[in-house]
PDB file of C-alpha atoms in Angstrom:
ATOM      1  CA  MET A   1       0.000   0.000   0.000  1.00 52.00           C
ATOM      2  CA  ALA A   2       0.915   3.624  -0.223  1.00 57.00           C
ATOM      3  CA  GLU A   3       2.946   5.166   2.490  1.00 60.00           C
ATOM      4  CA  ILE A   4       1.531   8.162   4.251  1.00 65.00           C
ATOM      5  CA  ARG A   5       3.950  10.855   5.318  1.00 59.00           C
ATOM      6  CA  THR A   6       3.434  12.473   8.521  1.00 68.00           C
ATOM      7  CA  GLN A   7       6.265  14.967   8.221  1.00 67.00           C
ATOM      8  CA  PRO A   8       5.676  18.137   6.163  1.00 65.00           C
ATOM      9  CA  HIS A   9       7.994  19.095   3.293  1.00 66.00           C
ATOM     10  CA  GLN A  10      11.022  21.106   4.242  1.00 72.00           C
ATOM     11  CA  VAL A  11      11.797  24.386   2.458  1.00 68.00           C
ATOM     12  CA  GLN A  12      15.132  26.153   2.826  1.00 70.00           C
ATOM     13  CA  VAL A  13      15.223  29.931   2.635  1.00 65.00           C
ATOM     14  CA  HIS A  14      18.505  31.837   2.253  1.00 61.00           C
ATOM     15  CA  THR A  15      18.361  35.379   3.459  1.00 63.00           C
ATOM     16  CA  THR A  16      21.729  36.510   2.114  1.00 60.00           C
ATOM     17  CA  THR A  17      22.523  36.411  -1.583  1.00 55.00           C
ATOM     18  CA  THR A  18      25.968  35.681  -2.806  1.00 53.00           C
ATOM     19  CA  HIS A  19      27.349  36.343  -6.248  1.00 52.00           C
ATOM     20  CA  ARG A  20      28.308  33.064  -7.769  1.00 55.00           C
ATOM     21  CA  TYR A  21      31.310  34.568  -9.576  1.00 53.00           C
ATOM     22  CA  GLU A  22      32.809  36.141  -6.457  1.00 53.00           C
ATOM     23  CA  GLY A  23      35.553  33.572  -6.274  1.00 53.00           C
ATOM     24  CA  GLY A  24      37.518  35.357  -9.036  1.00 52.00           C
ATOM     25  CA  ALA A  25      36.355  32.995 -11.780  1.00 51.00           C
ATOM     26  CA  THR A  26      35.124  35.874 -13.954  1.00 51.00           C
ATOM     27  CA  THR A  27      37.134  38.556 -15.733  1.00 53.00           C
ATOM     28  CA  GLN A  28      34.280  41.049 -15.955  1.00 54.00           C
ATOM     29  CA  PRO A  29      34.026  43.715 -13.265  1.00 53.00           C
ATOM     30  CA  ARG A  30      31.073  43.384 -11.006  1.00 55.00           C
ATOM     31  CA  TYR A  31      28.276  45.864 -11.738  1.00 53.00           C
ATOM     32  CA  GLU A  32      27.506  47.855  -8.687  1.00 56.00           C
ATOM     33  CA  GLY A  33      24.787  50.006 -10.197  1.00 55.00           C
ATOM     34  CA  GLY A  34      24.423  53.717 -10.576  1.00 56.00           C
ATOM     35  CA  VAL A  35      25.114  56.157 -13.385  1.00 56.00           C
ATOM     36  CA  LYS A  36      28.687  56.896 -12.314  1.00 57.00           C
ATOM     37  CA  THR A  37      29.945  53.501 -13.376  1.00 56.00           C
ATOM     38  CA  LEU A  38      28.624  53.904 -16.977  1.00 59.00           C
ATOM     39  CA  PHE A  39      30.845  56.914 -17.713  1.00 58.00           C
ATOM     40  CA  PRO A  40      34.614  57.209 -17.412  1.00 58.00           C
ATOM     41  CA  GLN A  41      35.969  58.801 -14.274  1.00 67.00           C
ATOM     42  CA  ARG A  42      37.637  61.682 -16.115  1.00 76.00           C
ATOM     43  CA  GLY A  43      36.092  64.145 -18.593  1.00 81.00           C
ATOM     44  CA  PRO A  44      36.528  64.309 -22.378  1.00 82.00           C
ATOM     45  CA  SER A  45      39.880  65.365 -23.772  1.00 87.00           C
ATOM     46  CA  THR A  46      40.513  68.696 -25.499  1.00 88.00           C
ATOM     47  CA  SER A  47      40.688  67.103 -28.938  1.00 88.00           C
ATOM     48  CA  GLN A  48      37.309  65.429 -28.378  1.00 88.00           C
ATOM     49  CA  VAL A  49      35.739  68.755 -27.350  1.00 89.00           C
ATOM     50  CA  LEU A  50      37.217  70.513 -30.406  1.00 90.00           C
ATOM     51  CA  ALA A  51      36.002  67.720 -32.678  1.00 90.00           C
ATOM     52  CA  VAL A  52      32.460  68.019 -31.322  1.00 90.00           C
ATOM     53  CA  VAL A  53      32.465  71.835 -31.647  1.00 91.00           C
ATOM     54  CA  ALA A  54      33.807  71.654 -35.225  1.00 91.00           C
ATOM     55  CA  GLY A  55      31.303  68.920 -36.118  1.00 91.00           C
ATOM     56  CA  VAL A  56      28.385  70.943 -34.736  1.00 93.00           C
ATOM     57  CA  PHE A  57      29.544  74.077 -36.562  1.00 94.00           C
ATOM     58  CA  ILE A  58      30.086  72.337 -39.920  1.00 94.00           C
ATOM     59  CA  GLY A  59      26.917  70.260 -39.612  1.00 93.00           C
ATOM     60  CA  GLY A  60      24.838  73.314 -38.694  1.00 93.00           C
ATOM     61  CA  THR A  61      26.244  75.301 -41.611  1.00 95.00           C
ATOM     62  CA  LEU A  62      25.532  72.529 -44.086  1.00 94.00           C
ATOM     63  CA  LEU A  63      22.034  72.061 -42.683  1.00 95.00           C
ATOM     64  CA  PHE A  64      21.379  75.801 -43.055  1.00 95.00           C
ATOM     65  CA  LEU A  65      22.640  75.805 -46.658  1.00 95.00           C
ATOM     66  CA  SER A  66      20.531  72.778 -47.559  1.00 95.00           C
ATOM     67  CA  GLY A  67      17.457  74.496 -46.116  1.00 94.00           C
ATOM     68  CA  ILE A  68      18.132  77.615 -48.183  1.00 96.00           C
ATOM     69  CA  SER A  69      18.595  75.558 -51.355  1.00 96.00           C
ATOM     70  CA  LEU A  70      15.344  73.670 -50.641  1.00 95.00           C
ATOM     71  CA  ILE A  71      13.432  76.927 -50.192  1.00 96.00           C
ATOM     72  CA  ALA A  72      14.979  78.384 -53.383  1.00 96.00           C
ATOM     73  CA  SER A  73      14.061  75.224 -55.320  1.00 95.00           C
ATOM     74  CA  LEU A  74      10.464  75.355 -54.107  1.00 95.00           C
ATOM     75  CA  ILE A  75      10.146  79.061 -55.012  1.00 96.00           C
ATOM     76  CA  GLY A  76      11.673  78.429 -58.453  1.00 94.00           C
ATOM     77  CA  LEU A  77       9.317  75.510 -59.036  1.00 93.00           C
ATOM     78  CA  ALA A  78       6.315  77.613 -57.995  1.00 94.00           C
ATOM     79  CA  ILE A  79       7.319  80.327 -60.457  1.00 93.00           C
ATOM     80  CA  THR A  80       8.205  78.106 -63.406  1.00 91.00           C
ATOM     81  CA  THR A  81       5.337  75.598 -63.180  1.00 90.00           C
ATOM     82  CA  PRO A  82       2.811  77.956 -64.823  1.00 90.00           C
ATOM     83  CA  LEU A  83       5.369  78.743 -67.515  1.00 87.00           C
ATOM     84  CA  PHE A  84       5.884  75.041 -68.191  1.00 85.00           C
ATOM     85  CA  ILE A  85       2.126  74.555 -68.457  1.00 87.00           C
ATOM     86  CA  LEU A  86       1.713  77.525 -70.805  1.00 87.00           C
ATOM     87  CA  PHE A  87       4.617  76.603 -73.052  1.00 86.00           C
ATOM     88  CA  SER A  88       4.167  72.814 -72.955  1.00 85.00           C
ATOM     89  CA  PRO A  89       2.857  72.675 -76.565  1.00 88.00           C
ATOM     90  CA  VAL A  90       6.264  74.031 -77.604  1.00 87.00           C
ATOM     91  CA  LEU A  91       8.443  72.420 -74.937  1.00 84.00           C
ATOM     92  CA  VAL A  92       7.258  68.827 -75.367  1.00 87.00           C
ATOM     93  CA  PRO A  93       8.042  68.606 -79.104  1.00 90.00           C
ATOM     94  CA  ALA A  94      11.300  70.477 -78.526  1.00 90.00           C
ATOM     95  CA  THR A  95      12.285  68.011 -75.826  1.00 91.00           C
ATOM     96  CA  ILE A  96      11.419  65.073 -78.073  1.00 93.00           C
ATOM     97  CA  THR A  97      13.398  66.610 -80.952  1.00 94.00           C
ATOM     98  CA  ILE A  98      16.429  67.276 -78.787  1.00 95.00           C
ATOM     99  CA  GLY A  99      16.216  63.755 -77.332  1.00 94.00           C
ATOM    100  CA  LEU A 100      16.091  62.189 -80.807  1.00 95.00           C
ATOM    101  CA  ALA A 101      18.996  64.354 -81.965  1.00 95.00           C
ATOM    102  CA  VAL A 102      21.102  63.294 -78.987  1.00 95.00           C
ATOM    103  CA  ALA A 103      20.187  59.641 -79.593  1.00 95.00           C
ATOM    104  CA  GLY A 104      21.189  60.008 -83.263  1.00 94.00           C
ATOM    105  CA  VAL A 105      24.532  61.576 -82.378  1.00 95.00           C
ATOM    106  CA  LEU A 106      25.227  58.823 -79.858  1.00 95.00           C
ATOM    107  CA  ALA A 107      24.239  56.103 -82.355  1.00 95.00           C
ATOM    108  CA  SER A 108      26.446  57.574 -85.090  1.00 95.00           C
ATOM    109  CA  GLY A 109      29.325  57.851 -82.638  1.00 93.00           C
ATOM    110  CA  ALA A 110      28.857  54.210 -81.657  1.00 94.00           C
ATOM    111  CA  CYS A 111      28.815  53.147 -85.315  1.00 94.00           C
ATOM    112  CA  GLY A 112      31.944  55.212 -86.036  1.00 93.00           C
ATOM    113  CA  LEU A 113      33.718  53.707 -83.052  1.00 93.00           C
ATOM    114  CA  MET A 114      32.722  50.215 -84.181  1.00 95.00           C
ATOM    115  CA  GLY A 115      34.045  50.971 -87.682  1.00 93.00           C
ATOM    116  CA  LEU A 116      37.368  52.186 -86.281  1.00 93.00           C
ATOM    117  CA  MET A 117      37.654  49.102 -84.097  1.00 94.00           C
ATOM    118  CA  SER A 118      36.920  46.826 -87.083  1.00 93.00           C
ATOM    119  CA  PHE A 119      39.468  48.657 -89.239  1.00 92.00           C
ATOM    120  CA  SER A 120      42.056  48.374 -86.464  1.00 92.00           C
ATOM    121  CA  TRP A 121      41.346  44.641 -86.145  1.00 91.00           C
ATOM    122  CA  VAL A 122      41.792  44.115 -89.910  1.00 90.00           C
ATOM    123  CA  ILE A 123      45.078  46.065 -89.919  1.00 87.00           C
ATOM    124  CA  ASN A 124      46.410  44.026 -86.978  1.00 87.00           C
ATOM    125  CA  TYR A 125      45.321  40.790 -88.646  1.00 83.00           C
ATOM    126  CA  VAL A 126      47.115  41.731 -91.862  1.00 80.00           C
ATOM    127  CA  ARG A 127      50.243  42.712 -89.915  1.00 80.00           C
ATOM    128  CA  GLN A 128      50.275  39.401 -88.066  1.00 79.00           C
ATOM    129  CA  THR A 129      49.786  37.304 -91.191  1.00 74.00           C
ATOM    130  CA  GLN A 130      52.232  39.363 -93.263  1.00 73.00           C
ATOM    131  CA  GLY A 131      55.198  37.477 -91.820  1.00 68.00           C
ATOM    132  CA  THR A 132      53.747  34.072 -92.753  1.00 69.00           C
ATOM    133  CA  VAL A 133      52.573  34.958 -96.297  1.00 68.00           C
ATOM    134  CA  PRO A 134      56.038  34.865 -97.954  1.00 74.00           C
ATOM    135  CA  VAL A 135      56.722  31.477 -96.380  1.00 77.00           C
ATOM    136  CA  GLN A 136      53.412  30.164 -97.693  1.00 78.00           C
ATOM    137  CA  LEU A 137      54.084  31.642-101.151  1.00 80.00           C
ATOM    138  CA  ASP A 138      57.532  30.009-101.306  1.00 84.00           C
ATOM    139  CA  ALA A 139      56.044  26.653-100.358  1.00 86.00           C
ATOM    140  CA  ALA A 140      53.327  27.045-103.010  1.00 87.00           C
ATOM    141  CA  LYS A 141      55.941  27.962-105.665  1.00 89.00           C
ATOM    142  CA  ARG A 142      57.969  24.880-104.757  1.00 91.00           C
ATOM    143  CA  ARG A 143      54.905  22.659-105.019  1.00 92.00           C
ATOM    144  CA  VAL A 144      53.977  24.139-108.411  1.00 91.00           C
ATOM    145  CA  ALA A 145      57.571  23.675-109.651  1.00 90.00           C
ATOM    146  CA  ASP A 146      57.635  20.082-108.385  1.00 92.00           C
ATOM    147  CA  MET A 147      54.291  19.377-110.038  1.00 92.00           C
ATOM    148  CA  ALA A 148      55.488  20.969-113.313  1.00 91.00           C
ATOM    149  CA  SER A 149      58.659  18.846-113.352  1.00 92.00           C
ATOM    150  CA  TYR A 150      56.607  15.756-112.525  1.00 92.00           C
ATOM    151  CA  MET A 151      54.166  16.495-115.338  1.00 92.00           C
ATOM    152  CA  GLY A 152      57.077  17.122-117.728  1.00 90.00           C
ATOM    153  CA  GLN A 153      58.617  13.799-116.780  1.00 92.00           C
ATOM    154  CA  LYS A 154      55.281  12.011-117.211  1.00 91.00           C
ATOM    155  CA  THR A 155      54.769  13.699-120.582  1.00 93.00           C
ATOM    156  CA  LYS A 156      58.185  12.493-121.755  1.00 91.00           C
ATOM    157  CA  GLU A 157      57.404   8.971-120.586  1.00 91.00           C
ATOM    158  CA  VAL A 158      54.015   8.955-122.331  1.00 90.00           C
ATOM    159  CA  GLY A 159      55.637  10.369-125.500  1.00 90.00           C
ATOM    160  CA  GLN A 160      58.276   7.647-125.462  1.00 90.00           C
ATOM    161  CA  ASP A 161      55.621   4.987-124.927  1.00 89.00           C
ATOM    162  CA  ILE A 162      53.678   6.317-127.918  1.00 90.00           C
ATOM    163  CA  GLN A 163      56.841   6.294-130.063  1.00 89.00           C
ATOM    164  CA  THR A 164      57.670   2.730-129.092  1.00 89.00           C
ATOM    165  CA  LYS A 165      54.143   1.554-129.865  1.00 87.00           C
ATOM    166  CA  ALA A 166      54.207   3.393-133.174  1.00 86.00           C
ATOM    167  CA  GLN A 167      57.517   1.769-134.118  1.00 86.00           C
ATOM    168  CA  GLU A 168      56.196  -1.656-133.131  1.00 84.00           C
ATOM    169  CA  ALA A 169      53.114  -1.065-135.226  1.00 83.00           C
ATOM    170  CA  LYS A 170      55.295  -0.248-138.290  1.00 82.00           C
ATOM    171  CA  ARG A 171      57.244  -3.452-137.840  1.00 80.00           C
ATOM    172  CA  ILE A 172      54.234  -5.627-137.865  1.00 74.00           C
TER     173      ILE A 172
END
């Protein structure tokens, strides 16, 4: 059967907390809290202060100039928008014409550049093969001369054969 316990469960309560890394097993400093430990003990150096002042001055100046240029752009756009609307029947065809002209100039330049590159390639090809052409011509001349002498020899042989057959035919 089941055993019945008469003793209540025991619970241990520790009133003091200990840091489990206090034995020197950690290399990190122990955080003790407070704002003082987040900042270095001494103040910023002179070069850091000068860098911050220069950065604020340059950044503020650039921010001011960008604001002025934004305002000038908005005013210019407000003034020129009605002019663009009024002159759009002239401006749109002019823009298309100028765009087509620029495209034509670019296309002709590309074709001219391609022609120059092709011409340069042909010239380089001819220059590279120019050294081998005389060698090939000499070899071809030798082959033609050999073939001519061979054909001459064969012609003589055939002529002699014909003469011998003709002489044999006369004897018979």
